[in-house]
Amino acid sequence: MRKTIIAGNWKMNKTPSEAAELAAAIAQIQGAKCEVVICPPFVDLFYAKKAIEGSCVKLGAQNCHFKESGAFTGEISADMLIEAGCEYVIIGHSERRQYFAETDETVNLRTKAALAKGLKVIVCVGETREERENGITENVIDRQIRLGLKDLSKEEMANVVIAYEPVWAIGTGLTATNEQAEEVCKFIRGLIAKLFDADVAEETTIQYGGSMNAGNCAALLAMPNIDGGLIGGAALKPADFATIIAAGSAN
Ligand code: 13P
């Protein structure tokens, strides 16, 4: 049975002291029957880690470089994240693709490097509004998945989570309908079956992300191919995040 994973992507929000406070509030959430992950900014990781100690909440980061160390100003390595207490890392978020020249090739390099060090990787894919309107959503997802997961082994796939995040739904208040989200998540599972095998596809957690909130989470998470959420804005509000965790625990 694949895991349901509810992950909060805090993006560029919260100073270390604010992060400690938010992480402590999330650590208080009771009754989670799914995996709960928080992904604060790098400088917050130590403080967040301390705040979630003793709870079931896991720590993740929002990016990781593919080299072990060296002259890569502004980047961070897998070893650094692991020592800071991370178990997960988000790779290839659309904001990194849009604003920081992330490509399918660098997503693949980062993913492989993080997996080699033992991190679990949340690989993000998703089409823009223009791509959806032009009817090429599946072509875009197909390319992102094929190139992003290139040369990964079936064993490595056990530590890969896919997050389907339609770019047009991120931070816009526009959510994909349950059917639109399910359709693409199902397509992704079919593609994983083709690229790896049916067992890998069956075991891979596929999250939806894009304006998931306390009001719409239950219906999205009830869809058969949606195994969790990658949550931005609502992950910064403990009460809303708790509602989403409860919905994730019900499936
Ligand atoms: P919002 O939930 O704020 O739309 O962000 C989604 C997202 O990008 C999570 O990675």
mmCIF file of C-alpha atoms and ligand atoms in Angstrom:
data_model
loop_
_atom_site.group_PDB
_atom_site.id
_atom_site.type_symbol
_atom_site.label_atom_id
_atom_site.label_comp_id
_atom_site.label_asym_id
_atom_site.label_seq_id
_atom_site.Cartn_x
_atom_site.Cartn_y
_atom_site.Cartn_z
ATOM 1 C CA MET A 1 0.000 0.000 0.000
ATOM 2 C CA ARG A 2 1.402 3.354 -0.971
ATOM 3 C CA LYS A 3 1.777 6.071 1.627
ATOM 4 C CA THR A 4 -0.414 9.121 1.832
ATOM 5 C CA ILE A 5 1.878 12.105 2.303
ATOM 6 C CA ILE A 6 0.763 15.593 3.300
ATOM 7 C CA ALA A 7 3.670 17.992 2.821
ATOM 8 C CA GLY A 8 3.843 21.696 3.513
ATOM 9 C CA ASN A 9 6.003 23.760 1.188
ATOM 10 C CA TRP A 10 6.613 26.940 3.138
ATOM 11 C CA LYS A 11 8.364 28.595 0.161
ATOM 12 C CA MET A 12 10.131 31.849 1.168
ATOM 13 C CA ASN A 13 8.101 32.395 4.315
ATOM 14 C CA LYS A 14 8.976 32.506 8.019
ATOM 15 C CA THR A 15 12.095 33.653 9.812
ATOM 16 C CA PRO A 16 13.789 31.138 12.130
ATOM 17 C CA SER A 17 11.830 32.256 15.188
ATOM 18 C CA GLU A 18 8.550 32.253 13.262
ATOM 19 C CA ALA A 19 9.432 28.847 11.827
ATOM 20 C CA ALA A 20 10.041 27.410 15.288
ATOM 21 C CA GLU A 21 6.616 28.644 16.345
ATOM 22 C CA LEU A 22 4.806 27.269 13.286
ATOM 23 C CA ALA A 23 6.628 23.928 13.427
ATOM 24 C CA ALA A 24 5.751 23.589 17.116
ATOM 25 C CA ALA A 25 2.079 24.213 16.329
ATOM 26 C CA ILE A 26 2.162 21.588 13.577
ATOM 27 C CA ALA A 27 3.886 19.113 15.894
ATOM 28 C CA GLN A 28 0.874 19.463 18.216
ATOM 29 C CA ILE A 29 -1.569 18.190 15.576
ATOM 30 C CA GLN A 30 -2.982 14.907 16.807
ATOM 31 C CA GLY A 31 -4.293 11.813 15.072
ATOM 32 C CA ALA A 32 -2.298 11.817 11.837
ATOM 33 C CA LYS A 33 -2.482 8.455 10.100
ATOM 34 C CA CYS A 34 -0.505 9.706 7.127
ATOM 35 C CA GLU A 35 3.039 10.967 6.680
ATOM 36 C CA VAL A 36 3.338 14.662 7.533
ATOM 37 C CA VAL A 37 6.260 16.677 6.189
ATOM 38 C CA ILE A 38 7.191 20.338 6.535
ATOM 39 C CA CYS A 39 9.617 22.018 4.140
ATOM 40 C CA PRO A 40 10.789 25.343 5.580
ATOM 41 C CA PRO A 41 13.491 27.619 4.111
ATOM 42 C CA PHE A 42 17.093 26.486 4.655
ATOM 43 C CA VAL A 43 17.948 28.813 7.539
ATOM 44 C CA ASP A 44 14.875 27.590 9.412
ATOM 45 C CA LEU A 45 15.681 23.891 9.223
ATOM 46 C CA PHE A 46 17.565 23.533 12.516
ATOM 47 C CA TYR A 47 14.921 25.482 14.408
ATOM 48 C CA ALA A 48 12.049 23.587 12.827
ATOM 49 C CA LYS A 49 13.797 20.287 13.513
ATOM 50 C CA LYS A 50 14.102 21.151 17.186
ATOM 51 C CA ALA A 51 10.433 22.134 17.331
ATOM 52 C CA ILE A 52 9.169 18.852 15.830
ATOM 53 C CA GLU A 53 11.405 16.587 17.920
ATOM 54 C CA GLY A 54 9.396 13.805 19.521
ATOM 55 C CA SER A 55 6.490 14.208 17.056
ATOM 56 C CA CYS A 56 5.800 12.255 13.856
ATOM 57 C CA VAL A 57 6.366 15.294 11.646
ATOM 58 C CA LYS A 58 9.213 14.886 9.145
ATOM 59 C CA LEU A 59 11.516 17.597 7.851
ATOM 60 C CA GLY A 60 12.167 18.435 4.211
ATOM 61 C CA ALA A 61 13.932 21.122 2.211
ATOM 62 C CA GLN A 62 12.931 22.969 -0.935
ATOM 63 C CA ASN A 63 15.929 22.321 -3.166
ATOM 64 C CA CYS A 64 19.321 20.619 -3.228
ATOM 65 C CA HIS A 65 22.316 20.846 -5.548
ATOM 66 C CA PHE A 66 23.696 17.878 -7.442
ATOM 67 C CA LYS A 67 27.353 18.346 -6.501
ATOM 68 C CA GLU A 68 28.676 17.298 -3.106
ATOM 69 C CA SER A 69 30.349 20.636 -2.415
ATOM 70 C CA GLY A 70 32.238 23.392 -4.149
ATOM 71 C CA ALA A 71 31.935 26.763 -5.821
ATOM 72 C CA PHE A 72 28.154 26.971 -6.178
ATOM 73 C CA THR A 73 27.257 30.213 -4.458
ATOM 74 C CA GLY A 74 23.780 30.195 -3.002
ATOM 75 C CA GLU A 75 23.285 26.434 -3.336
ATOM 76 C CA ILE A 76 23.058 23.692 -0.723
ATOM 77 C CA SER A 77 24.158 20.049 -0.709
ATOM 78 C CA ALA A 78 22.356 16.847 0.221
ATOM 79 C CA ASP A 79 24.847 16.212 3.050
ATOM 80 C CA MET A 80 24.066 19.624 4.537
ATOM 81 C CA LEU A 81 20.338 18.915 4.434
ATOM 82 C CA ILE A 82 20.757 15.498 6.007
ATOM 83 C CA GLU A 83 22.874 16.885 8.828
ATOM 84 C CA ALA A 84 20.201 19.542 9.399
ATOM 85 C CA GLY A 85 17.702 16.737 9.917
ATOM 86 C CA CYS A 86 15.985 16.496 6.530
ATOM 87 C CA GLU A 87 14.459 13.286 5.297
ATOM 88 C CA TYR A 88 12.806 14.816 2.230
ATOM 89 C CA VAL A 89 13.655 17.363 -0.429
ATOM 90 C CA ILE A 90 11.414 19.015 -3.009
ATOM 91 C CA ILE A 91 12.996 19.110 -6.471
ATOM 92 C CA GLY A 92 11.826 20.891 -9.606
ATOM 93 C CA HIS A 93 9.100 23.051 -8.137
ATOM 94 C CA SER A 94 7.523 25.186 -10.870
ATOM 95 C CA GLU A 95 8.751 28.348 -9.161
ATOM 96 C CA ARG A 96 12.322 27.065 -9.519
ATOM 97 C CA ARG A 97 11.634 26.176 -13.144
ATOM 98 C CA GLN A 98 10.011 29.571 -13.802
ATOM 99 C CA TYR A 99 12.337 31.936 -11.927
ATOM 100 C CA PHE A 100 15.602 30.059 -11.451
ATOM 101 C CA ALA A 101 16.191 28.337 -14.774
ATOM 102 C CA GLU A 102 15.556 24.835 -13.459
ATOM 103 C CA THR A 103 15.257 22.391 -16.349
ATOM 104 C CA ASP A 104 14.200 18.767 -16.655
ATOM 105 C CA GLU A 105 17.905 17.921 -16.921
ATOM 106 C CA THR A 106 18.875 19.698 -13.682
ATOM 107 C CA VAL A 107 15.823 18.196 -11.968
ATOM 108 C CA ASN A 108 17.185 14.797 -12.954
ATOM 109 C CA LEU A 109 20.701 15.602 -11.700
ATOM 110 C CA ARG A 110 19.408 16.960 -8.389
ATOM 111 C CA THR A 111 17.046 14.016 -7.928
ATOM 112 C CA LYS A 112 19.768 11.448 -8.541
ATOM 113 C CA ALA A 113 22.201 13.196 -6.195
ATOM 114 C CA ALA A 114 19.630 13.489 -3.399
ATOM 115 C CA LEU A 115 18.580 9.850 -3.758
ATOM 116 C CA ALA A 116 22.209 8.706 -3.712
ATOM 117 C CA LYS A 117 22.603 10.378 -0.328
ATOM 118 C CA GLY A 118 19.449 8.744 1.038
ATOM 119 C CA LEU A 119 16.988 11.626 0.842
ATOM 120 C CA LYS A 120 13.415 11.041 -0.290
ATOM 121 C CA VAL A 121 12.636 13.283 -3.233
ATOM 122 C CA ILE A 122 9.371 15.012 -4.069
ATOM 123 C CA VAL A 123 9.665 15.636 -7.811
ATOM 124 C CA CYS A 124 7.288 18.356 -9.014
ATOM 125 C CA VAL A 125 5.666 18.418 -12.431
ATOM 126 C CA GLY A 126 2.863 20.470 -13.915
ATOM 127 C CA GLU A 127 1.679 22.363 -16.957
ATOM 128 C CA THR A 128 1.164 26.105 -17.385
ATOM 129 C CA ARG A 129 -2.229 27.562 -18.228
ATOM 130 C CA GLU A 130 -1.150 28.140 -21.787
ATOM 131 C CA GLU A 131 -0.043 24.529 -22.152
ATOM 132 C CA ARG A 132 -3.381 23.293 -20.791
ATOM 133 C CA GLU A 133 -5.296 25.596 -23.100
ATOM 134 C CA ASN A 134 -3.266 24.314 -26.046
ATOM 135 C CA GLY A 135 -4.199 20.746 -25.128
ATOM 136 C CA ILE A 136 -0.614 19.630 -24.474
ATOM 137 C CA THR A 137 -0.850 18.894 -20.734
ATOM 138 C CA GLU A 138 -0.028 15.214 -21.174
ATOM 139 C CA ASN A 139 2.901 15.918 -23.504
ATOM 140 C CA VAL A 140 4.388 18.308 -20.947
ATOM 141 C CA ILE A 141 3.923 15.910 -18.035
ATOM 142 C CA ASP A 142 5.272 13.051 -20.124
ATOM 143 C CA ARG A 143 8.450 15.019 -20.883
ATOM 144 C CA GLN A 144 8.924 16.217 -17.297
ATOM 145 C CA ILE A 145 8.513 12.707 -15.878
ATOM 146 C CA ARG A 146 10.637 10.928 -18.509
ATOM 147 C CA LEU A 147 13.533 13.385 -18.248
ATOM 148 C CA GLY A 148 13.186 14.088 -14.530
ATOM 149 C CA LEU A 149 13.276 10.388 -13.637
ATOM 150 C CA LYS A 150 15.764 9.387 -16.345
ATOM 151 C CA ASP A 151 18.107 6.533 -15.364
ATOM 152 C CA LEU A 152 16.517 5.992 -11.954
ATOM 153 C CA SER A 153 16.287 2.376 -10.841
ATOM 154 C CA LYS A 154 13.125 0.674 -9.623
ATOM 155 C CA GLU A 155 14.724 0.547 -6.172
ATOM 156 C CA GLU A 156 15.348 4.291 -6.208
ATOM 157 C CA MET A 157 11.716 4.880 -7.142
ATOM 158 C CA ALA A 158 10.780 3.630 -3.660
ATOM 159 C CA ASN A 159 12.123 6.970 -2.412
ATOM 160 C CA VAL A 160 10.486 9.145 -5.048
ATOM 161 C CA VAL A 161 7.204 10.981 -4.611
ATOM 162 C CA ILE A 162 5.621 12.813 -7.535
ATOM 163 C CA ALA A 163 3.779 16.071 -6.951
ATOM 164 C CA TYR A 164 1.428 17.100 -9.731
ATOM 165 C CA GLU A 165 1.111 20.864 -9.455
ATOM 166 C CA PRO A 166 -0.609 22.625 -12.340
ATOM 167 C CA VAL A 167 1.183 25.976 -12.513
ATOM 168 C CA TRP A 168 -2.079 27.836 -13.120
ATOM 169 C CA ALA A 169 -3.450 26.564 -9.805
ATOM 170 C CA ILE A 170 -0.502 27.573 -7.604
ATOM 171 C CA GLY A 171 -1.184 30.481 -5.307
ATOM 172 C CA THR A 172 -4.038 31.622 -7.525
ATOM 173 C CA GLY A 173 -6.976 30.244 -5.580
ATOM 174 C CA LEU A 174 -7.832 28.322 -8.759
ATOM 175 C CA THR A 175 -7.830 24.618 -7.948
ATOM 176 C CA ALA A 176 -7.903 21.918 -10.566
ATOM 177 C CA THR A 177 -11.237 20.153 -10.354
ATOM 178 C CA ASN A 178 -11.087 16.764 -8.681
ATOM 179 C CA GLU A 179 -11.500 15.183 -12.097
ATOM 180 C CA GLN A 180 -8.753 17.267 -13.739
ATOM 181 C CA ALA A 181 -6.335 16.452 -10.915
ATOM 182 C CA GLU A 182 -7.263 12.762 -10.928
ATOM 183 C CA GLU A 183 -6.923 12.526 -14.695
ATOM 184 C CA VAL A 184 -3.330 13.778 -14.677
ATOM 185 C CA CYS A 185 -2.330 11.775 -11.582
ATOM 186 C CA LYS A 186 -3.701 8.661 -13.265
ATOM 187 C CA PHE A 187 -1.777 9.522 -16.413
ATOM 188 C CA ILE A 188 1.406 9.867 -14.334
ATOM 189 C CA ARG A 189 0.834 6.461 -12.721
ATOM 190 C CA GLY A 190 0.357 4.891 -16.147
ATOM 191 C CA LEU A 191 3.570 6.480 -17.342
ATOM 192 C CA ILE A 192 5.490 5.181 -14.316
ATOM 193 C CA ALA A 193 4.148 1.713 -15.071
ATOM 194 C CA LYS A 194 5.513 2.051 -18.612
ATOM 195 C CA LEU A 195 8.888 3.447 -17.561
ATOM 196 C CA PHE A 196 9.402 1.096 -14.594
ATOM 197 C CA ASP A 197 6.715 -1.504 -13.940
ATOM 198 C CA ALA A 198 3.205 -1.933 -12.586
ATOM 199 C CA ASP A 199 4.396 -2.593 -9.024
ATOM 200 C CA VAL A 200 6.480 0.577 -8.931
ATOM 201 C CA ALA A 201 3.498 2.535 -10.284
ATOM 202 C CA GLU A 202 1.194 1.041 -7.680
ATOM 203 C CA GLU A 203 3.600 1.911 -4.859
ATOM 204 C CA THR A 204 4.465 5.465 -5.916
ATOM 205 C CA THR A 205 2.826 8.255 -3.947
ATOM 206 C CA ILE A 206 1.418 10.930 -6.261
ATOM 207 C CA GLN A 207 0.427 14.198 -4.602
ATOM 208 C CA TYR A 208 -1.702 17.024 -5.907
ATOM 209 C CA GLY A 209 -0.677 20.619 -5.241
ATOM 210 C CA GLY A 210 -2.178 23.964 -6.195
ATOM 211 C CA SER A 211 -4.478 25.910 -3.904
ATOM 212 C CA MET A 212 -5.297 22.815 -1.865
ATOM 213 C CA ASN A 213 -7.006 24.046 1.280
ATOM 214 C CA ALA A 214 -9.193 23.024 4.199
ATOM 215 C CA GLY A 215 -12.315 23.291 2.045
ATOM 216 C CA ASN A 216 -11.317 21.295 -1.019
ATOM 217 C CA CYS A 217 -8.804 18.773 0.385
ATOM 218 C CA ALA A 218 -11.220 15.974 1.297
ATOM 219 C CA ALA A 219 -12.669 15.653 -2.194
ATOM 220 C CA LEU A 220 -9.247 15.848 -3.886
ATOM 221 C CA LEU A 221 -7.693 13.314 -1.506
ATOM 222 C CA ALA A 222 -10.598 10.918 -2.005
ATOM 223 C CA MET A 223 -9.693 10.485 -5.682
ATOM 224 C CA PRO A 224 -8.123 7.061 -6.294
ATOM 225 C CA ASN A 225 -4.855 8.296 -7.810
ATOM 226 C CA ILE A 226 -4.258 11.262 -5.485
ATOM 227 C CA ASP A 227 -2.196 10.073 -2.545
ATOM 228 C CA GLY A 228 -1.515 13.291 -0.739
ATOM 229 C CA GLY A 229 -0.944 16.979 -1.113
ATOM 230 C CA LEU A 230 1.895 19.459 -1.509
ATOM 231 C CA ILE A 231 0.495 22.514 0.150
ATOM 232 C CA GLY A 232 1.696 26.100 -0.002
ATOM 233 C CA GLY A 233 -0.425 28.828 1.574
ATOM 234 C CA ALA A 234 -2.610 26.570 3.720
ATOM 235 C CA ALA A 235 0.477 24.883 5.213
ATOM 236 C CA LEU A 236 1.304 28.149 6.974
ATOM 237 C CA LYS A 237 -1.976 28.011 8.919
ATOM 238 C CA PRO A 238 -1.875 25.220 11.528
ATOM 239 C CA ALA A 239 -5.671 24.844 11.753
ATOM 240 C CA ASP A 240 -6.031 24.509 7.969
ATOM 241 C CA PHE A 241 -3.024 22.188 7.747
ATOM 242 C CA ALA A 242 -4.594 20.060 10.511
ATOM 243 C CA THR A 243 -7.793 19.744 8.465
ATOM 244 C CA ILE A 244 -5.790 18.619 5.444
ATOM 245 C CA ILE A 245 -3.882 16.081 7.568
ATOM 246 C CA ALA A 246 -7.204 14.760 8.885
ATOM 247 C CA ALA A 247 -8.479 14.370 5.311
ATOM 248 C CA GLY A 248 -5.253 12.590 4.365
ATOM 249 C CA SER A 249 -5.695 10.288 7.346
ATOM 250 C CA ALA A 250 -9.210 9.323 6.278
ATOM 251 C CA ASN A 251 -8.056 7.638 3.057
HETATM 252 P P1 13P B 1 -0.471 26.937 -2.923
HETATM 253 O O1 13P B 1 -1.052 25.841 -2.058
HETATM 254 O O2 13P B 1 -0.168 28.180 -2.177
HETATM 255 O O3 13P B 1 -1.275 27.145 -4.172
HETATM 256 O O4 13P B 1 0.960 26.391 -3.403
HETATM 257 C C1 13P B 1 1.059 25.117 -3.916
HETATM 258 C C2 13P B 1 2.483 24.795 -4.097
HETATM 259 O O5 13P B 1 3.153 25.352 -4.948
HETATM 260 C C3 13P B 1 3.086 23.810 -3.200
HETATM 261 O O6 13P B 1 4.355 23.442 -3.614
#
